[in-house]
């Protein structure tokens, strides 16, 4: 099969982990007789430096006609003092909106060989395997107004959702639960927020269409606690944009490192975007030590969801399982008896296992 992938390396460690992942995809395409073509486009701080905008039009246009998009990370101290419309993160939010990537899927699976790398107790995290379904194009991230008011003496951010935006992500979560362990935890703050009350109503309505799925409602504060005290209680978690952002970083602790967490951002009809859940790690950028696994696992999700290549996706996931089980890792994982490698060396091992 011939497929065209747009790569958005971005900032910090983004270019290194994207190169590693492209390398893996080329290797895989040779093995499985596919032709993957690649095209790099700019986003984030590097796009600001080149074009004065975090999301150039040509980037959006290239993504729209691609078969899939793979993104590294955006942001860094260099642009921290920029006005908000010139922050690298605006590029990421802009591409999510431009491609209508409303569904962000973040699978969180503990690797047996990494249980000792987590600060949590082994018997708590052992066997944890959950999927966070995060709404990605609404809520506080996009509501207007969002600004200083009253001569700078007050501030407003807006939490705005249309009913259909809640409906489509909740449906996606029910469908995801149906092909997993059929347990859905809806996370909200319905004891305080009007938006959460509507969210909960919609979950109650939709559950009639999915009688095989067991539904629980959890307030976000309690969910945050249970996620690290009883992680194995969860199968699919569905929540709005901001809560999903926070809970997914928290959940990454179950895997030993944020460097292990992939994500898929999907539209109703249209191109999907895949990216690690971690940031641009400017402190280690350019050193060749970044963990490429979250991005390589994101490429596996790309193969599965955008190209319908289940065997190929599994080939990557199994190769990563084997790499980790054999003790290979990067410096972000504090493992006592492992073999600590740089980005390129680890990528070579993964390719060999493929
Ligand atoms: C993420 C990131 C982004 C977000 C930032 C970089 C804007 O934290 O993908 O989780 O908050 O969505
Ligand atoms: Mn985040």
Short mmCIF file of C-alpha atoms and ligand atoms in Angstrom, two decimals:
data_model
loop_
_atom_site.label_atom_id
_atom_site.label_comp_id
_atom_site.label_asym_id
_atom_site.label_seq_id
_atom_site.Cartn_x
_atom_site.Cartn_y
_atom_site.Cartn_z
CA UNK A 1 0.00 0.00 0.00
CA UNK A 2 1.19 3.55 -0.74
CA UNK A 3 0.68 6.16 1.97
CA UNK A 4 1.81 9.71 2.48
CA UNK A 5 2.73 10.88 5.99
CA UNK A 6 3.28 14.50 7.01
CA UNK A 7 5.88 14.83 9.78
CA UNK A 8 5.71 17.81 12.13
CA UNK A 9 8.92 17.57 14.19
CA UNK A 10 8.36 20.84 16.11
CA UNK A 11 10.73 21.87 18.89
CA UNK A 12 13.10 20.51 21.54
CA UNK A 13 13.45 16.75 21.28
CA UNK A 14 10.72 16.71 18.58
CA UNK A 15 13.11 16.43 15.60
CA UNK A 16 15.11 13.58 17.23
CA UNK A 17 12.12 11.44 18.10
CA UNK A 18 10.48 12.07 14.73
CA UNK A 19 13.67 11.00 12.90
CA UNK A 20 13.80 7.84 15.00
CA UNK A 21 10.17 7.07 14.25
CA UNK A 22 10.52 7.75 10.52
CA UNK A 23 13.44 5.33 10.55
CA UNK A 24 11.22 2.67 12.15
CA UNK A 25 8.39 3.30 9.67
CA UNK A 26 10.74 2.97 6.68
CA UNK A 27 12.15 -0.25 8.08
CA UNK A 28 8.63 -1.57 8.67
CA UNK A 29 7.42 -0.59 5.18
CA UNK A 30 10.27 -2.58 3.63
CA UNK A 31 9.38 -5.62 5.71
CA UNK A 32 5.68 -5.46 4.86
CA UNK A 33 6.00 -4.25 1.25
CA UNK A 34 4.41 -0.85 1.67
CA UNK A 35 5.53 2.46 0.20
CA UNK A 36 5.47 5.26 2.74
CA UNK A 37 6.41 8.73 1.56
CA UNK A 38 7.23 11.52 4.01
CA UNK A 39 7.12 15.28 4.00
CA UNK A 40 8.28 17.57 6.83
CA UNK A 41 6.40 20.73 7.74
CA UNK A 42 6.96 23.36 10.42
CA UNK A 43 4.94 23.96 13.56
CA UNK A 44 5.46 25.58 16.97
CA UNK A 45 8.50 27.63 17.95
CA UNK A 46 10.55 26.61 14.93
CA UNK A 47 7.73 27.88 12.67
CA UNK A 48 7.62 31.14 14.63
CA UNK A 49 11.36 31.58 13.99
CA UNK A 50 11.00 30.86 10.27
CA UNK A 51 7.64 32.40 9.38
CA UNK A 52 6.52 34.48 12.35
CA UNK A 53 3.58 32.19 13.06
CA UNK A 54 3.30 28.92 15.03
CA UNK A 55 1.06 27.39 12.36
CA UNK A 56 1.86 28.41 8.76
CA UNK A 57 -0.91 27.92 6.17
CA UNK A 58 1.21 25.50 4.15
CA UNK A 59 1.45 23.21 7.20
CA UNK A 60 -2.33 23.07 7.53
CA UNK A 61 -2.79 22.50 3.79
CA UNK A 62 -0.21 19.68 3.71
CA UNK A 63 -1.84 17.96 6.72
CA UNK A 64 -5.31 18.17 5.19
CA UNK A 65 -4.30 16.18 2.11
CA UNK A 66 -2.01 13.69 3.91
CA UNK A 67 -2.98 10.12 4.78
CA UNK A 68 -1.80 10.73 8.35
CA UNK A 69 0.17 13.23 10.43
CA UNK A 70 2.90 12.45 12.97
CA UNK A 71 3.91 15.21 15.37
CA UNK A 72 6.90 15.44 17.73
CA UNK A 73 6.41 18.19 20.33
CA UNK A 74 6.21 21.96 20.55
CA UNK A 75 7.42 24.61 22.98
CA UNK A 76 10.52 25.73 24.83
CA UNK A 77 11.92 28.50 27.04
CA UNK A 78 12.97 30.52 23.99
CA UNK A 79 9.33 31.43 23.29
CA UNK A 80 7.99 31.47 26.86
CA UNK A 81 7.77 35.25 27.03
CA UNK A 82 6.01 35.59 23.67
CA UNK A 83 2.49 37.05 23.61
CA UNK A 84 -0.10 34.27 23.69
CA UNK A 85 -0.87 34.29 19.94
CA UNK A 86 2.84 33.72 19.28
CA UNK A 87 3.32 30.79 21.60
CA UNK A 88 4.35 27.43 20.10
CA UNK A 89 1.40 25.73 21.83
CA UNK A 90 -0.95 27.82 19.69
CA UNK A 91 0.35 25.88 16.71
CA UNK A 92 -0.64 22.60 18.29
CA UNK A 93 -4.07 23.86 19.36
CA UNK A 94 -4.52 25.40 15.91
CA UNK A 95 -3.82 22.17 14.02
CA UNK A 96 -6.15 20.22 16.36
CA UNK A 97 -8.91 22.70 15.58
CA UNK A 98 -8.14 22.99 11.85
CA UNK A 99 -8.35 19.22 11.40
CA UNK A 100 -11.30 18.90 13.86
CA UNK A 101 -9.38 16.33 15.92
CA UNK A 102 -12.03 16.05 18.62
CA UNK A 103 -11.07 12.61 19.94
CA UNK A 104 -7.77 12.16 21.71
CA UNK A 105 -7.10 8.53 22.64
CA UNK A 106 -4.34 7.91 25.16
CA UNK A 107 -3.77 4.25 25.95
CA UNK A 108 -1.91 3.70 29.23
CA UNK A 109 -0.45 0.26 29.67
CA UNK A 110 2.09 -0.75 32.26
CA UNK A 111 5.01 -2.77 30.90
CA UNK A 112 5.82 -5.68 33.26
CA UNK A 113 9.57 -4.96 33.02
CA UNK A 114 9.01 -1.34 34.05
CA UNK A 115 6.98 -1.76 37.22
CA UNK A 116 10.06 -0.99 39.29
CA UNK A 117 10.59 2.27 37.34
CA UNK A 118 7.33 3.70 38.68
CA UNK A 119 7.34 5.46 42.05
CA UNK A 120 4.06 3.65 42.74
CA UNK A 121 4.02 0.26 44.46
CA UNK A 122 4.26 -2.74 42.19
CA UNK A 123 1.13 -4.47 43.51
CA UNK A 124 -0.90 -1.31 42.84
CA UNK A 125 0.11 -0.78 39.22
CA UNK A 126 0.58 -4.38 38.12
CA UNK A 127 -1.89 -5.20 35.34
CA UNK A 128 -3.07 -1.63 34.77
CA UNK A 129 -4.34 -1.15 31.23
CA UNK A 130 -6.60 1.79 30.52
CA UNK A 131 -7.60 4.17 27.77
CA UNK A 132 -8.16 7.88 28.32
CA UNK A 133 -10.59 9.36 25.80
CA UNK A 134 -10.05 13.11 26.01
CA UNK A 135 -12.18 15.73 24.23
CA UNK A 136 -9.66 17.82 22.28
CA UNK A 137 -11.26 20.74 20.47
CA UNK A 138 -13.48 22.42 23.05
CA UNK A 139 -13.71 23.58 26.65
CA UNK A 140 -11.38 26.01 28.35
CA UNK A 141 -8.71 25.58 25.68
CA UNK A 142 -10.78 27.27 23.01
CA UNK A 143 -13.53 29.30 24.70
CA UNK A 144 -13.65 33.05 24.15
CA UNK A 145 -13.22 35.48 25.74
CA UNK A 146 -9.92 34.42 27.24
CA UNK A 147 -8.18 37.60 28.32
CA UNK A 148 -7.23 40.15 30.95
CA UNK A 149 -10.10 42.50 31.67
CA UNK A 150 -10.79 45.50 33.92
CA UNK A 151 -7.44 47.13 33.08
CA UNK A 152 -5.59 43.98 33.98
CA UNK A 153 -7.20 43.65 37.38
CA UNK A 154 -9.31 40.67 36.43
CA UNK A 155 -9.14 37.79 34.02
CA UNK A 156 -11.59 35.58 32.17
CA UNK A 157 -11.31 32.15 30.53
CA UNK A 158 -14.41 30.58 29.02
CA UNK A 159 -15.55 26.97 29.31
CA UNK A 160 -17.85 26.52 26.32
CA UNK A 161 -19.19 23.30 24.84
CA UNK A 162 -21.87 22.61 22.31
CA UNK A 163 -24.07 19.59 23.02
CA UNK A 164 -22.93 17.80 19.84
CA UNK A 165 -19.29 18.20 20.88
CA UNK A 166 -20.03 16.33 24.09
CA UNK A 167 -22.17 13.74 22.31
CA UNK A 168 -19.57 12.75 19.74
CA UNK A 169 -16.73 12.23 22.23
CA UNK A 170 -18.97 10.32 24.63
CA UNK A 171 -20.11 8.07 21.76
CA UNK A 172 -16.49 7.49 20.77
CA UNK A 173 -15.75 6.44 24.35
CA UNK A 174 -18.68 4.00 24.46
CA UNK A 175 -17.49 2.46 21.20
CA UNK A 176 -13.95 2.20 22.56
CA UNK A 177 -15.26 0.50 25.72
CA UNK A 178 -17.24 -2.02 23.66
CA UNK A 179 -14.06 -3.36 22.05
CA UNK A 180 -12.19 -3.42 25.38
CA UNK A 181 -13.37 -4.58 28.82
CA UNK A 182 -16.76 -2.79 28.50
CA UNK A 183 -16.33 -0.49 31.48
CA UNK A 184 -16.64 3.27 31.06
CA UNK A 185 -15.78 5.85 33.72
CA UNK A 186 -17.05 9.32 32.90
CA UNK A 187 -15.10 12.01 34.74
CA UNK A 188 -16.60 15.43 35.45
CA UNK A 189 -17.15 18.03 38.16
CA UNK A 190 -20.94 17.83 38.18
CA UNK A 191 -21.13 18.98 41.81
CA UNK A 192 -19.92 22.42 40.69
CA UNK A 193 -19.89 23.01 36.92
CA UNK A 194 -22.87 23.51 34.64
CA UNK A 195 -20.91 22.02 31.74
CA UNK A 196 -20.38 18.86 33.77
CA UNK A 197 -24.08 18.58 34.53
CA UNK A 198 -24.88 18.51 30.82
CA UNK A 199 -21.99 16.10 30.26
CA UNK A 200 -23.42 13.70 32.85
CA UNK A 201 -26.92 13.95 31.34
CA UNK A 202 -25.55 13.03 27.92
CA UNK A 203 -23.66 10.03 29.33
CA UNK A 204 -26.91 8.85 30.94
CA UNK A 205 -28.78 9.28 27.62
CA UNK A 206 -26.13 7.55 25.53
CA UNK A 207 -25.73 4.58 27.83
CA UNK A 208 -29.17 3.35 26.70
CA UNK A 209 -27.60 2.74 23.27
CA UNK A 210 -24.75 0.70 24.76
CA UNK A 211 -26.41 -1.68 27.27
CA UNK A 212 -23.34 -3.95 27.29
CA UNK A 213 -21.13 -1.20 28.73
CA UNK A 214 -21.00 -0.69 32.51
CA UNK A 215 -20.98 3.05 33.31
CA UNK A 216 -19.57 4.85 36.34
CA UNK A 217 -19.53 8.56 37.06
CA UNK A 218 -16.59 9.94 38.99
CA UNK A 219 -15.80 13.49 40.09
CA UNK A 220 -12.44 14.58 38.76
CA UNK A 221 -10.81 15.04 42.16
CA UNK A 222 -11.79 11.55 43.28
CA UNK A 223 -10.80 10.14 39.87
CA UNK A 224 -7.34 11.67 40.24
CA UNK A 225 -6.91 9.87 43.54
CA UNK A 226 -8.28 6.52 42.36
CA UNK A 227 -6.15 6.58 39.24
CA UNK A 228 -3.03 6.08 41.34
CA UNK A 229 -4.52 4.13 44.23
CA UNK A 230 -6.67 1.68 42.21
CA UNK A 231 -5.58 1.99 38.56
CA UNK A 232 -6.71 -1.52 37.66
CA UNK A 233 -10.33 -0.49 38.37
CA UNK A 234 -10.30 1.56 35.16
CA UNK A 235 -10.86 0.47 31.57
CA UNK A 236 -11.99 3.50 29.51
CA UNK A 237 -12.06 7.00 31.01
CA UNK A 238 -13.89 9.73 29.11
CA UNK A 239 -13.58 13.37 30.00
CA UNK A 240 -13.45 16.93 28.69
CA UNK A 241 -10.33 18.64 27.39
CA UNK A 242 -8.66 20.11 30.49
CA UNK A 243 -9.45 17.24 32.86
CA UNK A 244 -8.14 14.81 30.24
CA UNK A 245 -4.91 16.76 29.90
CA UNK A 246 -4.26 16.59 33.62
CA UNK A 247 -5.33 12.99 34.17
CA UNK A 248 -3.24 11.69 31.28
CA UNK A 249 0.01 13.09 32.68
CA UNK A 250 -0.93 11.58 36.02
CA UNK A 251 -1.70 8.22 34.42
CA UNK A 252 1.69 8.15 32.72
CA UNK A 253 3.22 7.45 36.12
CA UNK A 254 1.71 3.97 35.82
CA UNK A 255 3.97 3.26 32.83
CA UNK A 256 7.19 4.35 34.54
CA UNK A 257 7.75 7.42 32.36
CA UNK A 258 5.83 10.02 30.41
CA UNK A 259 8.21 9.02 27.63
CA UNK A 260 6.16 5.85 27.08
CA UNK A 261 2.73 7.36 26.44
CA UNK A 262 1.44 7.57 22.84
CA UNK A 263 -1.68 9.30 21.60
CA UNK A 264 -4.01 9.41 18.63
CA UNK A 265 -6.13 12.43 17.75
CA UNK A 266 -8.97 11.58 15.43
CA UNK A 267 -11.55 13.48 13.40
CA UNK A 268 -15.02 12.26 12.42
CA UNK A 269 -13.99 11.99 8.79
CA UNK A 270 -10.55 13.11 7.88
CA UNK A 271 -6.91 12.80 8.62
CA UNK A 272 -5.67 11.62 12.03
CA UNK A 273 -2.77 13.13 13.96
CA UNK A 274 -0.48 11.08 16.18
CA UNK A 275 1.86 12.41 18.82
CA UNK A 276 3.51 11.45 22.09
CA UNK A 277 1.68 12.70 25.18
CA UNK A 278 4.91 14.26 26.50
CA UNK A 279 6.33 17.69 25.75
CA UNK A 280 9.45 18.97 24.00
CA UNK A 281 11.86 18.37 26.94
CA UNK A 282 14.11 21.35 26.05
CA UNK A 283 16.56 20.43 28.84
CA UNK A 284 17.71 17.31 26.97
CA UNK A 285 17.11 18.49 23.37
CA UNK A 286 19.96 17.79 20.95
CA UNK A 287 21.74 15.41 23.32
CA UNK A 288 20.60 12.25 21.57
CA UNK A 289 19.19 10.75 24.76
CA UNK A 290 15.45 11.33 24.33
CA UNK A 291 13.10 8.37 24.67
CA UNK A 292 11.55 7.74 21.22
CA UNK A 293 9.12 5.06 22.44
CA UNK A 294 6.03 7.25 22.93
CA UNK A 295 6.41 8.51 19.35
CA UNK A 296 7.11 5.07 17.91
CA UNK A 297 4.04 3.73 19.76
CA UNK A 298 2.09 6.69 18.32
CA UNK A 299 3.19 5.50 14.87
CA UNK A 300 1.72 2.09 15.75
CA UNK A 301 -1.59 3.83 16.49
CA UNK A 302 -1.26 5.64 13.15
CA UNK A 303 -0.90 2.32 11.34
CA UNK A 304 -3.88 0.87 13.20
CA UNK A 305 -6.36 3.76 13.02
CA UNK A 306 -5.43 5.61 9.83
CA UNK A 307 -4.06 2.81 7.62
CA UNK A 308 -5.99 -0.15 9.01
CA UNK A 309 -2.69 -2.04 9.30
CA UNK A 310 -3.26 -4.08 12.45
CA UNK A 311 -0.45 -6.58 11.82
CA UNK A 312 2.06 -3.81 11.25
CA UNK A 313 0.89 -1.95 14.36
CA UNK A 314 1.31 -5.10 16.41
CA UNK A 315 4.77 -5.68 14.95
CA UNK A 316 5.85 -2.33 16.42
CA UNK A 317 4.15 -2.92 19.76
CA UNK A 318 5.66 -6.38 20.12
CA UNK A 319 9.12 -5.09 19.18
CA UNK A 320 8.83 -2.48 21.92
CA UNK A 321 7.68 -5.09 24.44
CA UNK A 322 10.71 -7.19 23.58
CA UNK A 323 13.09 -4.23 23.73
CA UNK A 324 11.90 -3.33 27.20
CA UNK A 325 11.76 -6.92 28.41
CA UNK A 326 15.39 -7.33 27.31
CA UNK A 327 16.31 -4.40 29.59
CA UNK A 328 17.00 -1.71 26.96
CA UNK A 329 15.84 1.79 27.83
CA UNK A 330 16.71 5.49 27.71
CA UNK A 331 17.85 7.67 30.63
CA UNK A 332 14.35 8.86 31.63
CA UNK A 333 13.65 5.37 32.98
CA UNK A 334 15.47 4.70 36.20
CA UNK A 335 16.07 0.97 35.99
CA UNK A 336 18.59 -0.82 38.13
CA UNK A 337 19.68 -3.68 35.90
CA UNK A 338 18.85 -2.28 32.47
CA UNK A 339 21.03 -1.18 29.59
CA UNK A 340 20.73 2.57 29.13
CA UNK A 341 21.03 3.67 25.49
CA UNK A 342 20.75 6.82 23.39
CA UNK A 343 17.83 7.51 21.04
CA UNK A 344 19.50 6.11 17.92
CA UNK A 345 20.87 2.97 19.57
CA UNK A 346 17.51 2.16 21.13
CA UNK A 347 15.80 2.71 17.77
CA UNK A 348 18.20 0.22 16.13
CA UNK A 349 17.26 -2.41 18.71
CA UNK A 350 13.55 -1.81 18.09
CA UNK A 351 14.11 -2.18 14.34
CA UNK A 352 15.93 -5.45 14.87
CA UNK A 353 13.02 -6.84 16.88
CA UNK A 354 10.60 -5.81 14.11
C1 LIG B 1 -0.82 17.72 25.63
C2 LIG B 1 -0.06 18.98 25.92
C3 LIG B 1 -0.79 20.16 25.26
C4 LIG B 1 -2.18 20.22 25.85
C5 LIG B 1 -0.07 21.50 25.40
C6 LIG B 1 1.35 21.45 24.86
C7 LIG B 1 -0.84 22.62 24.75
O1 LIG B 1 0.08 19.18 27.29
O2 LIG B 1 -0.96 17.34 24.46
O3 LIG B 1 -1.28 17.06 26.58
O4 LIG B 1 -2.38 20.80 26.93
O5 LIG B 1 -3.10 19.66 25.24
MN1 LIG B 2 -0.69 17.53 28.49
#
